[in-house]
Coordinates of C-alpha atoms and ligand atoms in Angstrom, one line a residue:
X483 CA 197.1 -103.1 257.5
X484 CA 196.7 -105.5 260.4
X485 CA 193.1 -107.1 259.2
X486 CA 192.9 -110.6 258.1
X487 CA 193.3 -111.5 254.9
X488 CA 192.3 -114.0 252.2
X489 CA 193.6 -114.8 248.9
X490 CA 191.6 -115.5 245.7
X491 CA 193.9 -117.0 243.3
X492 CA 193.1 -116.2 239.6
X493 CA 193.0 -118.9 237.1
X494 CA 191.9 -116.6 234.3
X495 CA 188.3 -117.2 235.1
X496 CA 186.0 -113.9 234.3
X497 CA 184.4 -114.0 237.5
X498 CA 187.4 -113.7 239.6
X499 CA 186.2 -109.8 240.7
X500 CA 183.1 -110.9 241.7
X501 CA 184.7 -113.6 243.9
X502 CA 186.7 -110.7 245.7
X503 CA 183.8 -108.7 245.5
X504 CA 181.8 -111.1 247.4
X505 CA 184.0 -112.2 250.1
X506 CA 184.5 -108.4 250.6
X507 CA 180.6 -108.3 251.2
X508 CA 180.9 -110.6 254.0
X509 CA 183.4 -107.8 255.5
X510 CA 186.5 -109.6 255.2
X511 CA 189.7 -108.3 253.3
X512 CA 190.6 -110.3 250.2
X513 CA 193.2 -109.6 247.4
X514 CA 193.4 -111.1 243.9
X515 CA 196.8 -112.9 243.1
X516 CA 197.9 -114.7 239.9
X517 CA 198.3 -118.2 240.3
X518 CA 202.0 -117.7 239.5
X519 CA 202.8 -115.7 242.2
X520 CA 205.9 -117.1 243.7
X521 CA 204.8 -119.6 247.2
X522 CA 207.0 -117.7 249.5
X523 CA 205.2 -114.6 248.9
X524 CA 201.5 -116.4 249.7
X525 CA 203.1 -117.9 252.8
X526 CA 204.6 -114.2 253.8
X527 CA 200.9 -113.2 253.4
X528 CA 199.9 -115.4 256.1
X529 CA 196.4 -116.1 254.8
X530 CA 193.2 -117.4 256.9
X531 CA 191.9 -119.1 253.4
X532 CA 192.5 -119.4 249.9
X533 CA 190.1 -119.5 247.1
X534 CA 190.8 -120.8 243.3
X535 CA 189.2 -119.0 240.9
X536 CA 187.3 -120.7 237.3
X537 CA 189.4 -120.8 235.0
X538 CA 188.6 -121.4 230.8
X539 CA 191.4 -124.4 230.1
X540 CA 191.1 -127.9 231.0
X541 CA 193.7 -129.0 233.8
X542 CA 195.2 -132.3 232.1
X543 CA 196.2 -129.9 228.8
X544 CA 199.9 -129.4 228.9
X545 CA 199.6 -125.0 229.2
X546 CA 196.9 -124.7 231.4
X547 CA 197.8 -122.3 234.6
X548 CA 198.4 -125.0 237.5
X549 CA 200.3 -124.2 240.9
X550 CA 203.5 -126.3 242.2
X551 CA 201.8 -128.9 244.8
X552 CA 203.0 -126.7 248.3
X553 CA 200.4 -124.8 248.1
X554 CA 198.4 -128.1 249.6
X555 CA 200.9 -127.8 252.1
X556 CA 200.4 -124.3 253.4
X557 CA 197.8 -126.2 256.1
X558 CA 195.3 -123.1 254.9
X559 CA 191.9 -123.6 254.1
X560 CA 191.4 -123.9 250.0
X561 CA 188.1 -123.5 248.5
X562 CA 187.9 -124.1 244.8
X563 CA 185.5 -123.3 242.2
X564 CA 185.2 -125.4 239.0
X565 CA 188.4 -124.8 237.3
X566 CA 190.0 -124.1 240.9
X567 CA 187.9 -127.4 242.3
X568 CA 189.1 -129.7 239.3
X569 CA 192.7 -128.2 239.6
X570 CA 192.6 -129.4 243.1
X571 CA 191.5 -132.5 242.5
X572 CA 194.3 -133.1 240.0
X573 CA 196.6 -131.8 242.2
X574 CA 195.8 -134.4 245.0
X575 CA 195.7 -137.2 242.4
X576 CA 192.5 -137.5 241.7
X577 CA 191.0 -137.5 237.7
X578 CA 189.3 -135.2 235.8
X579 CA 187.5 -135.9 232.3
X580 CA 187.4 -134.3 228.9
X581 CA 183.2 -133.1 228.4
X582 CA 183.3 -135.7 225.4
X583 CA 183.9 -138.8 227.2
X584 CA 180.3 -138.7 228.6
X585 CA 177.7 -136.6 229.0
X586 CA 178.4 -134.6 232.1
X587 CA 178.7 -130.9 230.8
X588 CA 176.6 -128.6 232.6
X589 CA 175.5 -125.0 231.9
X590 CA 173.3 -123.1 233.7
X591 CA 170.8 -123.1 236.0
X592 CA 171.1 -126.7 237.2
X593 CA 169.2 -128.4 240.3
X594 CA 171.8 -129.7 243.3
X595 CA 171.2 -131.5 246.6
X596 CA 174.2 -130.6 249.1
X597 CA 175.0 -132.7 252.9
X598 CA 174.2 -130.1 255.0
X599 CA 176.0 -131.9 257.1
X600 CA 179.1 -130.6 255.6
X601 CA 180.6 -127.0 256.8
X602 CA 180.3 -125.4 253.2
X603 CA 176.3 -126.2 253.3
X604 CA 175.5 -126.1 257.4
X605 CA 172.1 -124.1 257.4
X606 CA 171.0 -124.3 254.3
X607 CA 168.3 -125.7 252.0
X608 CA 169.0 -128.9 251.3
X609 CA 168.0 -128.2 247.7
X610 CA 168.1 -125.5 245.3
X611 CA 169.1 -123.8 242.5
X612 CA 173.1 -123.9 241.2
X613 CA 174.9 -121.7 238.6
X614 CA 177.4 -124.5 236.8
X615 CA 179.6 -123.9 233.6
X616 CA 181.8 -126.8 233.5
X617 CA 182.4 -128.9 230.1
X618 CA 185.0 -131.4 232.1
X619 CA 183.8 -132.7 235.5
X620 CA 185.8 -134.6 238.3
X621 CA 186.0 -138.6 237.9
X622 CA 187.9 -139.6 240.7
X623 CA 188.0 -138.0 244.2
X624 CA 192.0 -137.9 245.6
X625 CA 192.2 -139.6 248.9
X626 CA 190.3 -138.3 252.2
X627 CA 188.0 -136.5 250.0
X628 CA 183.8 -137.2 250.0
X629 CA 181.2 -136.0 247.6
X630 CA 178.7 -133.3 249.3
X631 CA 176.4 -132.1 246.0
X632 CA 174.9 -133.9 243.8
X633 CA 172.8 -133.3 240.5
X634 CA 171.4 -135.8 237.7
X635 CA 173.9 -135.5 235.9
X636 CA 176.9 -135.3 238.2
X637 CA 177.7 -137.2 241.5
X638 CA 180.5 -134.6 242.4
X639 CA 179.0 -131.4 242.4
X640 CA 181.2 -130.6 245.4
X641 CA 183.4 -131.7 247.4
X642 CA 185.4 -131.9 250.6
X643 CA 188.4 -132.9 252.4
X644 CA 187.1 -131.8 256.0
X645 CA 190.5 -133.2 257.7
X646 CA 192.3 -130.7 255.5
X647 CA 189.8 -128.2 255.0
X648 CA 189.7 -128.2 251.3
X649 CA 186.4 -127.9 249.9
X650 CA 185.6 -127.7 245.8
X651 CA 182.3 -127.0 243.8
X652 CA 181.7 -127.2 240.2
X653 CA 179.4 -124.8 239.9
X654 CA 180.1 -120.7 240.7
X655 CA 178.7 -119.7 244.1
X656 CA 180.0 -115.9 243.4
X657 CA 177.0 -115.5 240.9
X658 CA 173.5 -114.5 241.8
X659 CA 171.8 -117.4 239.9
X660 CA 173.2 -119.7 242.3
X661 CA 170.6 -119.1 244.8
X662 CA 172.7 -120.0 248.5
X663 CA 176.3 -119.1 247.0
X664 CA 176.8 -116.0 249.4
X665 CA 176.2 -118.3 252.2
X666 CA 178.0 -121.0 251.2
X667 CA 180.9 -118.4 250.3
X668 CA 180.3 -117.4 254.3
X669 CA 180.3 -120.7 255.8
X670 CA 183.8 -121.4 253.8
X671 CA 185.1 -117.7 255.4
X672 CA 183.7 -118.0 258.7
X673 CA 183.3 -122.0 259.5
X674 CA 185.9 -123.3 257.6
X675 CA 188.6 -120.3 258.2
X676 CA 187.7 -118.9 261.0
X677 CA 187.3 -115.5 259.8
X678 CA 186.1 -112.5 262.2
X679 CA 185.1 -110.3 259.7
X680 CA 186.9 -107.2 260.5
X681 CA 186.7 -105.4 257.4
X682 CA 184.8 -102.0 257.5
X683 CA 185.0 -98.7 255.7
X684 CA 185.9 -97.1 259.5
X685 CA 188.9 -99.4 260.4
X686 CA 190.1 -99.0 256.2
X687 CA 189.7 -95.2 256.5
X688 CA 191.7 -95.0 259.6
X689 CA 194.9 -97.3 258.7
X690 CA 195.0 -95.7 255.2
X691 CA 194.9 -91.8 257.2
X692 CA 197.6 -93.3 259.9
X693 CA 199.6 -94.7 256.6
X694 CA 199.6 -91.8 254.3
X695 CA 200.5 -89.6 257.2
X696 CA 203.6 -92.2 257.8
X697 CA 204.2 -91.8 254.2
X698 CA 204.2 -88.4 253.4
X699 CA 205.8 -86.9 256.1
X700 CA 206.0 -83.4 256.1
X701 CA 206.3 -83.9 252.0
X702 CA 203.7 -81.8 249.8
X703 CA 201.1 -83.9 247.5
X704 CA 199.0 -82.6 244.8
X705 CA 195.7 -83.8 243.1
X706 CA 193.8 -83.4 240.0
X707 CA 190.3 -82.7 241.2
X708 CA 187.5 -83.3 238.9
X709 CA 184.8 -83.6 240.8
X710 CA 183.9 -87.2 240.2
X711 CA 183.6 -90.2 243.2
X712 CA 187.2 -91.6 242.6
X713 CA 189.3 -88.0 242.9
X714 CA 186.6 -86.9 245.1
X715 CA 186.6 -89.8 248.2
X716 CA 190.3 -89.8 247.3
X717 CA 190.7 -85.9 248.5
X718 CA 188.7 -85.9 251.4
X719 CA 190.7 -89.1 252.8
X720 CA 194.0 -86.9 252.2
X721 CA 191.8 -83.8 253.4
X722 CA 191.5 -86.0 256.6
X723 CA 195.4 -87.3 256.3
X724 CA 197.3 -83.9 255.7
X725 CA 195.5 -81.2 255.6
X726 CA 197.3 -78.1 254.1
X727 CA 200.3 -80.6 252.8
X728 CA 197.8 -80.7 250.2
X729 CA 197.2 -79.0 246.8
X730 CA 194.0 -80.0 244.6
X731 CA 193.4 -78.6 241.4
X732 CA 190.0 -78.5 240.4
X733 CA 190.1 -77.6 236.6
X734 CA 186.5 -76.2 236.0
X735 CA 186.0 -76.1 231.8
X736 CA 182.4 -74.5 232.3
X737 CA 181.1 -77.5 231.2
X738 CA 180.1 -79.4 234.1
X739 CA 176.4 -79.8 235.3
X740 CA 174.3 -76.9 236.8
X741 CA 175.8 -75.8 239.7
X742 CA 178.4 -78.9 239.8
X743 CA 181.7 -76.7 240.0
X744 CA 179.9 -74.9 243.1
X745 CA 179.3 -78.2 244.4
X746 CA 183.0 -79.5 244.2
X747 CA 184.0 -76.3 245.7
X748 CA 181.4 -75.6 248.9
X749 CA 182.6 -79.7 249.7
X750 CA 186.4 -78.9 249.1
X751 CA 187.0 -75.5 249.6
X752 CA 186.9 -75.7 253.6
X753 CA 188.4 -79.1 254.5
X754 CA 191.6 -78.1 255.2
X755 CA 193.4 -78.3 252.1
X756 CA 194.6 -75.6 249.7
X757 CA 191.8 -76.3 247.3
X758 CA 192.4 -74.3 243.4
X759 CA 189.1 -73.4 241.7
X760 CA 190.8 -72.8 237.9
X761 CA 187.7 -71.6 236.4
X762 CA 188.6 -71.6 232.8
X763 CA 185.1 -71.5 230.9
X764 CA 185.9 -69.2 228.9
X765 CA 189.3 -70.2 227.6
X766 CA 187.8 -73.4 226.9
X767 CA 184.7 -71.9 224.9
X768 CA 187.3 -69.7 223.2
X769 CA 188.8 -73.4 221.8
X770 CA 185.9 -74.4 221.3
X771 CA 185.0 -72.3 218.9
X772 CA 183.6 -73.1 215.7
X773 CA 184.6 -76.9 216.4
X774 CA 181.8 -79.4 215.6
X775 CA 183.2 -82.7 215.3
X776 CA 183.2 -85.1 218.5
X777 CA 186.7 -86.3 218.5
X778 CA 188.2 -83.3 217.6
X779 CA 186.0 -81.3 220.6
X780 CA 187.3 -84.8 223.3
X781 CA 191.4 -84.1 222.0
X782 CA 191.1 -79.9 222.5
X783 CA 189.3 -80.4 225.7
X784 CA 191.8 -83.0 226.6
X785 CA 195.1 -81.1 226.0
X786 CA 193.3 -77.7 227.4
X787 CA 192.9 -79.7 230.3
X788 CA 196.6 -80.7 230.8
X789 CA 197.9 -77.0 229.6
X790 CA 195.6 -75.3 232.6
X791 CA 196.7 -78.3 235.2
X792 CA 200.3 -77.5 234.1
X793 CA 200.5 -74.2 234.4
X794 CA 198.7 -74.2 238.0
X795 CA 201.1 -77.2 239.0
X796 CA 204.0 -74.9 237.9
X797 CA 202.9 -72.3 240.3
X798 CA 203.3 -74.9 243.5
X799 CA 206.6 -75.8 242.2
X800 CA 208.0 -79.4 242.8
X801 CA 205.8 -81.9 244.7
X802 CA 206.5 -85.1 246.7
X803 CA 203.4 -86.8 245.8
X804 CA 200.9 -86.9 243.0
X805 CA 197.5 -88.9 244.4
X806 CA 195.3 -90.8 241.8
X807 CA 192.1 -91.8 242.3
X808 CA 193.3 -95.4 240.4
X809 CA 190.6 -98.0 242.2
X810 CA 191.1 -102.1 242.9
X811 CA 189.2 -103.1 239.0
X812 CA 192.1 -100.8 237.3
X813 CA 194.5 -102.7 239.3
X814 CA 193.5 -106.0 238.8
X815 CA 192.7 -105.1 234.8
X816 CA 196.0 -103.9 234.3
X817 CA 198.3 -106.9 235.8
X818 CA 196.8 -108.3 238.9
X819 CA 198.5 -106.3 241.8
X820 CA 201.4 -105.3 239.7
X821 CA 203.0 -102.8 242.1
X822 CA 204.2 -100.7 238.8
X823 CA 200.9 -101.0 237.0
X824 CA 199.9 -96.7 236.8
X825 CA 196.1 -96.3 236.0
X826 CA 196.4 -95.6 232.2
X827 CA 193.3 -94.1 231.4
X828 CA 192.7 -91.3 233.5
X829 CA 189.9 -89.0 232.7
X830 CA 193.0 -85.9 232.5
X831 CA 195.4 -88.8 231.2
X832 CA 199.2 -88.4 230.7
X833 CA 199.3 -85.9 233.8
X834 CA 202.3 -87.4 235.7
X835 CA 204.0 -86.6 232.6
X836 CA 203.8 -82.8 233.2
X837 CA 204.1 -82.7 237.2
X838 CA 207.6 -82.5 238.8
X839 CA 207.2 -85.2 241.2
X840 CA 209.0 -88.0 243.1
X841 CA 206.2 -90.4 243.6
X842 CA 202.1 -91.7 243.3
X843 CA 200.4 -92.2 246.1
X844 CA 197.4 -94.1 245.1
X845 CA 195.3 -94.5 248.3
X846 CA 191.9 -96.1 246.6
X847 CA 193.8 -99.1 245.2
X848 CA 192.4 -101.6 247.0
X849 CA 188.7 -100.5 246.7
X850 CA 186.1 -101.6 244.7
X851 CA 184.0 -99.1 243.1
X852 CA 181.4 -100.0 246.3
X853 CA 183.8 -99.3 248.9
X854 CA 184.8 -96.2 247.3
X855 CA 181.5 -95.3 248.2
X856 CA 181.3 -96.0 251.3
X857 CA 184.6 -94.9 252.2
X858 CA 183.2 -91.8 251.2
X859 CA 179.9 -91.9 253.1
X860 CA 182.3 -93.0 256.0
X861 CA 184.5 -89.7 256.0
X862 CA 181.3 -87.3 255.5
X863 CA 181.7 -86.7 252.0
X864 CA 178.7 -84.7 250.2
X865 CA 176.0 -87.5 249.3
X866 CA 175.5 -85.6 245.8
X867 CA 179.1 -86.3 245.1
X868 CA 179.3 -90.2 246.9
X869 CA 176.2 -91.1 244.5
X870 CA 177.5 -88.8 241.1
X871 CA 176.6 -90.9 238.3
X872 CA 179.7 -91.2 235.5
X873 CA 180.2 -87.7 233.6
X874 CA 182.4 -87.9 230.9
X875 CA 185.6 -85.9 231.1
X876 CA 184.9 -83.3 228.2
X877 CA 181.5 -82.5 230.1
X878 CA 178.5 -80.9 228.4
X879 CA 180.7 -80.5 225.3
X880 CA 179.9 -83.8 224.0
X881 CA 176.1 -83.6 224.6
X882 CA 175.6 -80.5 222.5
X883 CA 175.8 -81.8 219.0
X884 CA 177.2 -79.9 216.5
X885 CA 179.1 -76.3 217.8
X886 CA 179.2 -74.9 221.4
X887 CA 178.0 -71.9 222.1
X888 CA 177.4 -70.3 226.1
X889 CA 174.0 -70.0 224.9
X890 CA 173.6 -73.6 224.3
X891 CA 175.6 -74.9 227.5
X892 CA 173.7 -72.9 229.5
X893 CA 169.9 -74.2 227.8
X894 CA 171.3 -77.8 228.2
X895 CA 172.5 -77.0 232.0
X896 CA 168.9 -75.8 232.8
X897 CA 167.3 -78.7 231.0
X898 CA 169.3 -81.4 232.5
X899 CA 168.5 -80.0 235.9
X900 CA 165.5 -80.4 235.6
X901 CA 165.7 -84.1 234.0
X902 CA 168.4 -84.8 236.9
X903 CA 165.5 -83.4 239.5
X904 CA 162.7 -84.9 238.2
X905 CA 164.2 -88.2 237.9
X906 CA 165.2 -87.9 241.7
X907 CA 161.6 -87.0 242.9
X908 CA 160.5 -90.3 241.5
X909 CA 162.8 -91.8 243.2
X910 CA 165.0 -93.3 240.3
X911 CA 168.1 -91.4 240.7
X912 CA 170.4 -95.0 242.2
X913 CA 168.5 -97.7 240.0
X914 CA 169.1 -95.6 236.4
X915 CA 173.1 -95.9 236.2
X916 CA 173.5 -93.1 233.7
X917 CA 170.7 -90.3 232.6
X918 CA 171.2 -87.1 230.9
X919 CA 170.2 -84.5 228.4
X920 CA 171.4 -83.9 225.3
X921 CA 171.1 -81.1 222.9
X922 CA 170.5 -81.8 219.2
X923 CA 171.1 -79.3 216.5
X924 CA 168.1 -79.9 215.3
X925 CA 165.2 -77.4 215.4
X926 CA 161.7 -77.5 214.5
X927 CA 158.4 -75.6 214.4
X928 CA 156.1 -75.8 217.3
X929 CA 153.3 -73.6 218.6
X930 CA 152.9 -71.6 222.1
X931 CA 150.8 -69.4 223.0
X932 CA 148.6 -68.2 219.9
X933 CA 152.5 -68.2 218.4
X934 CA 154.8 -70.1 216.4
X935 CA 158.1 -71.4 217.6
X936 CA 161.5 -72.7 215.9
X937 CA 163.3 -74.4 218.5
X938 CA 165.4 -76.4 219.5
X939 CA 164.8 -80.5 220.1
X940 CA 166.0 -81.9 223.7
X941 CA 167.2 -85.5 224.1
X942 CA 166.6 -87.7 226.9
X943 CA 168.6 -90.4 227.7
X944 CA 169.0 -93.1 230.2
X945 CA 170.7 -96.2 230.5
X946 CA 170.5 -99.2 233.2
X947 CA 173.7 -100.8 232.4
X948 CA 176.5 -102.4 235.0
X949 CA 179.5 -102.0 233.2
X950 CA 178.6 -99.5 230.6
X951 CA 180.5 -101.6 227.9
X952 CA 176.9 -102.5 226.9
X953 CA 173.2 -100.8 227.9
X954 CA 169.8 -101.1 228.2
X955 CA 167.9 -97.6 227.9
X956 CA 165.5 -97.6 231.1
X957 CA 162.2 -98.0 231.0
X958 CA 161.3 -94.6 232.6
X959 CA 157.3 -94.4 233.4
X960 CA 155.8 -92.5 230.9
X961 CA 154.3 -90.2 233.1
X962 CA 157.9 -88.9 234.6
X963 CA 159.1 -88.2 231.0
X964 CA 155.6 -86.5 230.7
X965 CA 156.7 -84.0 234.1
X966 CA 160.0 -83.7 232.3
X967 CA 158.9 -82.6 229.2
X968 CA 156.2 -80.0 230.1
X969 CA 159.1 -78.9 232.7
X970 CA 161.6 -78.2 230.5
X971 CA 159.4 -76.8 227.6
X972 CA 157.9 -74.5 229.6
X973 CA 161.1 -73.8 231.9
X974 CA 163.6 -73.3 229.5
X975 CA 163.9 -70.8 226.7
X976 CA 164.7 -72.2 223.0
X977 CA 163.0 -75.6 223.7
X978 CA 160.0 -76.9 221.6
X979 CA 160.3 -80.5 221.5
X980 CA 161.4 -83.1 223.9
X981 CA 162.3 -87.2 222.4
X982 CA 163.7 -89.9 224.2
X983 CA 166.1 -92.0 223.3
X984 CA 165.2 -95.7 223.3
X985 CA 168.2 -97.3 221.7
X986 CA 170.4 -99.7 223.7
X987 CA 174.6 -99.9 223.2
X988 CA 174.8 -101.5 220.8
X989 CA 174.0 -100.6 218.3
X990 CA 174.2 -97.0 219.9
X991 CA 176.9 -95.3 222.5
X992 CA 175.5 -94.1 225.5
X993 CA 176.4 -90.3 224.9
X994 CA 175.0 -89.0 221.3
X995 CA 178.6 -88.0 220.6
Ligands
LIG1254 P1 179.8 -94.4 225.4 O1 179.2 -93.2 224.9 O2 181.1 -94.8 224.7 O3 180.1 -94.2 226.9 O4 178.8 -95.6 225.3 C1 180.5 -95.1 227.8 C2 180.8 -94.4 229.2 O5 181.9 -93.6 229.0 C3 181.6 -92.3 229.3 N1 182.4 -91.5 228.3 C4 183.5 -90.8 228.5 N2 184.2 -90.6 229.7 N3 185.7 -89.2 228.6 C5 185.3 -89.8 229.7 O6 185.9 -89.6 230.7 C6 185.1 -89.3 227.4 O7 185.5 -88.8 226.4 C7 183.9 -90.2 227.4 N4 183.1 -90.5 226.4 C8 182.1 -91.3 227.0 C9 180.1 -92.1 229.1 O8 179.6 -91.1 229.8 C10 179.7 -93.5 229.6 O9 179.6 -93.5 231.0

């Protein structure tokens, strides 16, 4: 893709996304690289800048990840950032001290002074707030370079070598605590390299329809559908590429949301593509019988799933292409740009073993979760499914405890509507990152009317969480789970009590099962 380009060099610090994430929000094109890739292959890349991640070793220890010294040479703009800043340093001769030796660690939330006469800080505050994390600190500057931050405790809270255009901090401008970072990450992109900023969802959306079409050929793809953002921005951009050279599968297991497989379809069915509605409900159910325990309802689901994609893939015969929705965090999770790296855990994992084809086209790989969105947004893509929160793969199945019957999915499908609705009307639906109901097995007594109820209790859940790894359950106002809970009681049949679920993750999971 013709767009300019700059490379963030992991050290093995944990920020390194964010680092790409950020210079992606000043709308420039950036890919993450290991610090061993080979120095021909940067040069080939042709750069505008260079960024060094953090890293967790110390630079003077004998394994620590260091790069041979041509990459000084490349005459491209390098920002560091504290591991990357005190690698540079070493590189160019100068010293860098063990945290022991004196008293310069810094963690935290640390007061800095920065030249604003410098390029990094033109513009800004002279003083505010930094985000450091450094146990060693630089000693010695290498030649032609000049301290431009300052805190108590350490005279070289960055640095610069305006002659060469290398600049270093100690402390991480990618993170919000650092209150002027996303400037100073802009000043380095657009002062110090020269960047444009040509990188929008429009110009991405039309290379990547111009290249699949190059690819492809008159060659037939296929795709798992299942409705969520990843499979679904990744069908409308082949929609837009191909048309009819492509097959989607959309395996509905009757367990989706209220209306949801209706939704997939009215956004699918017309765009051109041969879209495959495999409603398998009932065959699922039928599995489903009797079956109470969560792992063992996640493995039927799971190989159900792969039997019904098979036997619909069997029908189209061989394929050229399978597309998967794999997205730029997989990538760089799995083995930093590793060309042969395949998306391991796929909501309808192991397909590719089952489908007769030649090769993956995965045309999201360079996305963040973000741009996924707005690539969608960009190619007209239903807003329902652009914003759909995650839904697990096996569905309602895991959110009615204990054994599935239609009867239940259908109570839960009503209920959670209503939650979903309710939840939208205040206006919460983008800043609660997960919320759902769940069905317990638990009944009760309860009174309407002048009579006496046993019926069923309904969960509420809902999490604010970034990575879902760990969650905070949200602090919903109490008079929206009020609305919610005389909804639902009074909506939906076999209801009588209504809890919510206040535990974070840990010690809880986010779904009950
Ligand atoms: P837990 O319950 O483990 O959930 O805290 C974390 C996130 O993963 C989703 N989840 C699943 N997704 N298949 C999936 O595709 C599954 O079996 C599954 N179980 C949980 C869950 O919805 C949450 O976003």
């Amino acid at each position: 893709m013709e767009h300019e380009l700059v490379l963030v060099i992991d050290f093995g610090g944990q920020y390194n996304q964010l680092i790409a994430r950020r210079v992606r929000e000043h709308k420039i094109y950036c890919e993450v690289i290991s610090y061993k890739t080979p120095i021909e292959e940067i040069r080939a890349k042709n750069p505008k800048g260079i960024i060094f991640t953090g890293g967790p070793n110390s630079v003077y220890l004998e394994d620590s990840p260091r790069m041979g010294a041509e990459i000084f040479e490349l005459g491209v703009p390098i920002f560091g950032i504290c591991y990357g800043a005190q690698f540079m340093v070493y590189g160019l001769g100068g010293t860098v001290e063990k945290a022991n030796d004196s008293a310069v660690a810094e963690f935290g939330r640390t007061d800095c002074e920065f030249d604003t006469e410098s390029l990094l800080f033109g513009g800004l505050k002279e003083k505010s707030v930094v985000w450091m994390s450094h146990n060693d600190h630089i000693e010695k500057l290498p030649e032609g370079f000049r301290a431009i931050c300052h805190s108590d405790k350490c005279p070289y809270g960055a640095i610069e070598n305006p002659e060469k255009k290398f600049y270093g901090t100690q402390f991480h401008p990618e993170v919000n605590h650092t209150e002027q970072g996303f400037e100073m990450l802009g000043n380095f992109l657009y002062k110090v390299c020269g960047c444009k900023g040509d990188w929008t969802m429009e110009k991405y959306a039309e290379t990547a329809i111009r290249e699949i079409r190059e690819k492809v050929g008159s060659g037939k793809a296929l795709l798992a559908l299942s409705g969520g953002v990843d499979s679904s921005v990744a069908c409308k951009l082949l929609a837009n590429a191909i048309g009819s050279q492509l097959t989607c599968i959309f395996v509905d297991h009757g367990l989706m949301r209220k209306n949801e497989g209706d939704e997939v379809e009215a956004a699918f069915a017309n765009s051109g593509v041969n879209f495959v509605r495999v409603n398998a409900g009932e065959r699922f159910l039928g599995k489903l019988t009797g079956i109470d325990e969560p792992e063992s309802k996640r493995k039927i689901i799971g190989e159900e799933f792969i039997r019904v994609f098979e036997e619909e893939a069997k029908k189209i015969g061989k394929v050229d292409f399978l597309v998967q929705g794999t997205i730029y965090p997989d990538v760089i999770e799995s083995g930093l740009g590793d060309a042969a790296v395949i998306k391991s855990h796929h909501n309808v994992g192991g397909l590719p073993d089952y489908v007769d084809f030649k090769e993956i086209i995965e045309p999201l790989r360079l996305l963040f979760k973000d741009e996924v969105r707005a690539l969608g947004t960009t190619l007209g893509l239903d807003e329902k499914l652009v914003w759909r929160q995650p839904f697990p793969g096996p569905g309602l199945a895991i959110r009615i405890i204990g054994d599935i019957t239609p009867e239940k999915v259908t109570i839960l499908q009503d209920a959670d509507a209503i939650f979903r609705e309710e939840i939208a009307n205040a206006g919460l639906d983008r800043s609660i990152n997960q919320y759902f109901a769940v069905l317990t097995n638990m009944r009760s007594v309860g009174v309407m009317g002048d009579g006496r109820t046993y019926d069923y209790t309904l969960a509420l859940r809902g999490v604010t969480t970034s990575d879902f790894m760990t969650a905070d359950f949200s602090r919903i106002p109490y008079d929206i789970l009020e609305k919610v809970s005389i909804r639902i009681v009074n909506e939906v049949k076999n209801i009588n009590r209504i809890v919510y679920d206040i535990t974070s993750k840990p010690p809880a999971t986010i779904e009950w099962e």
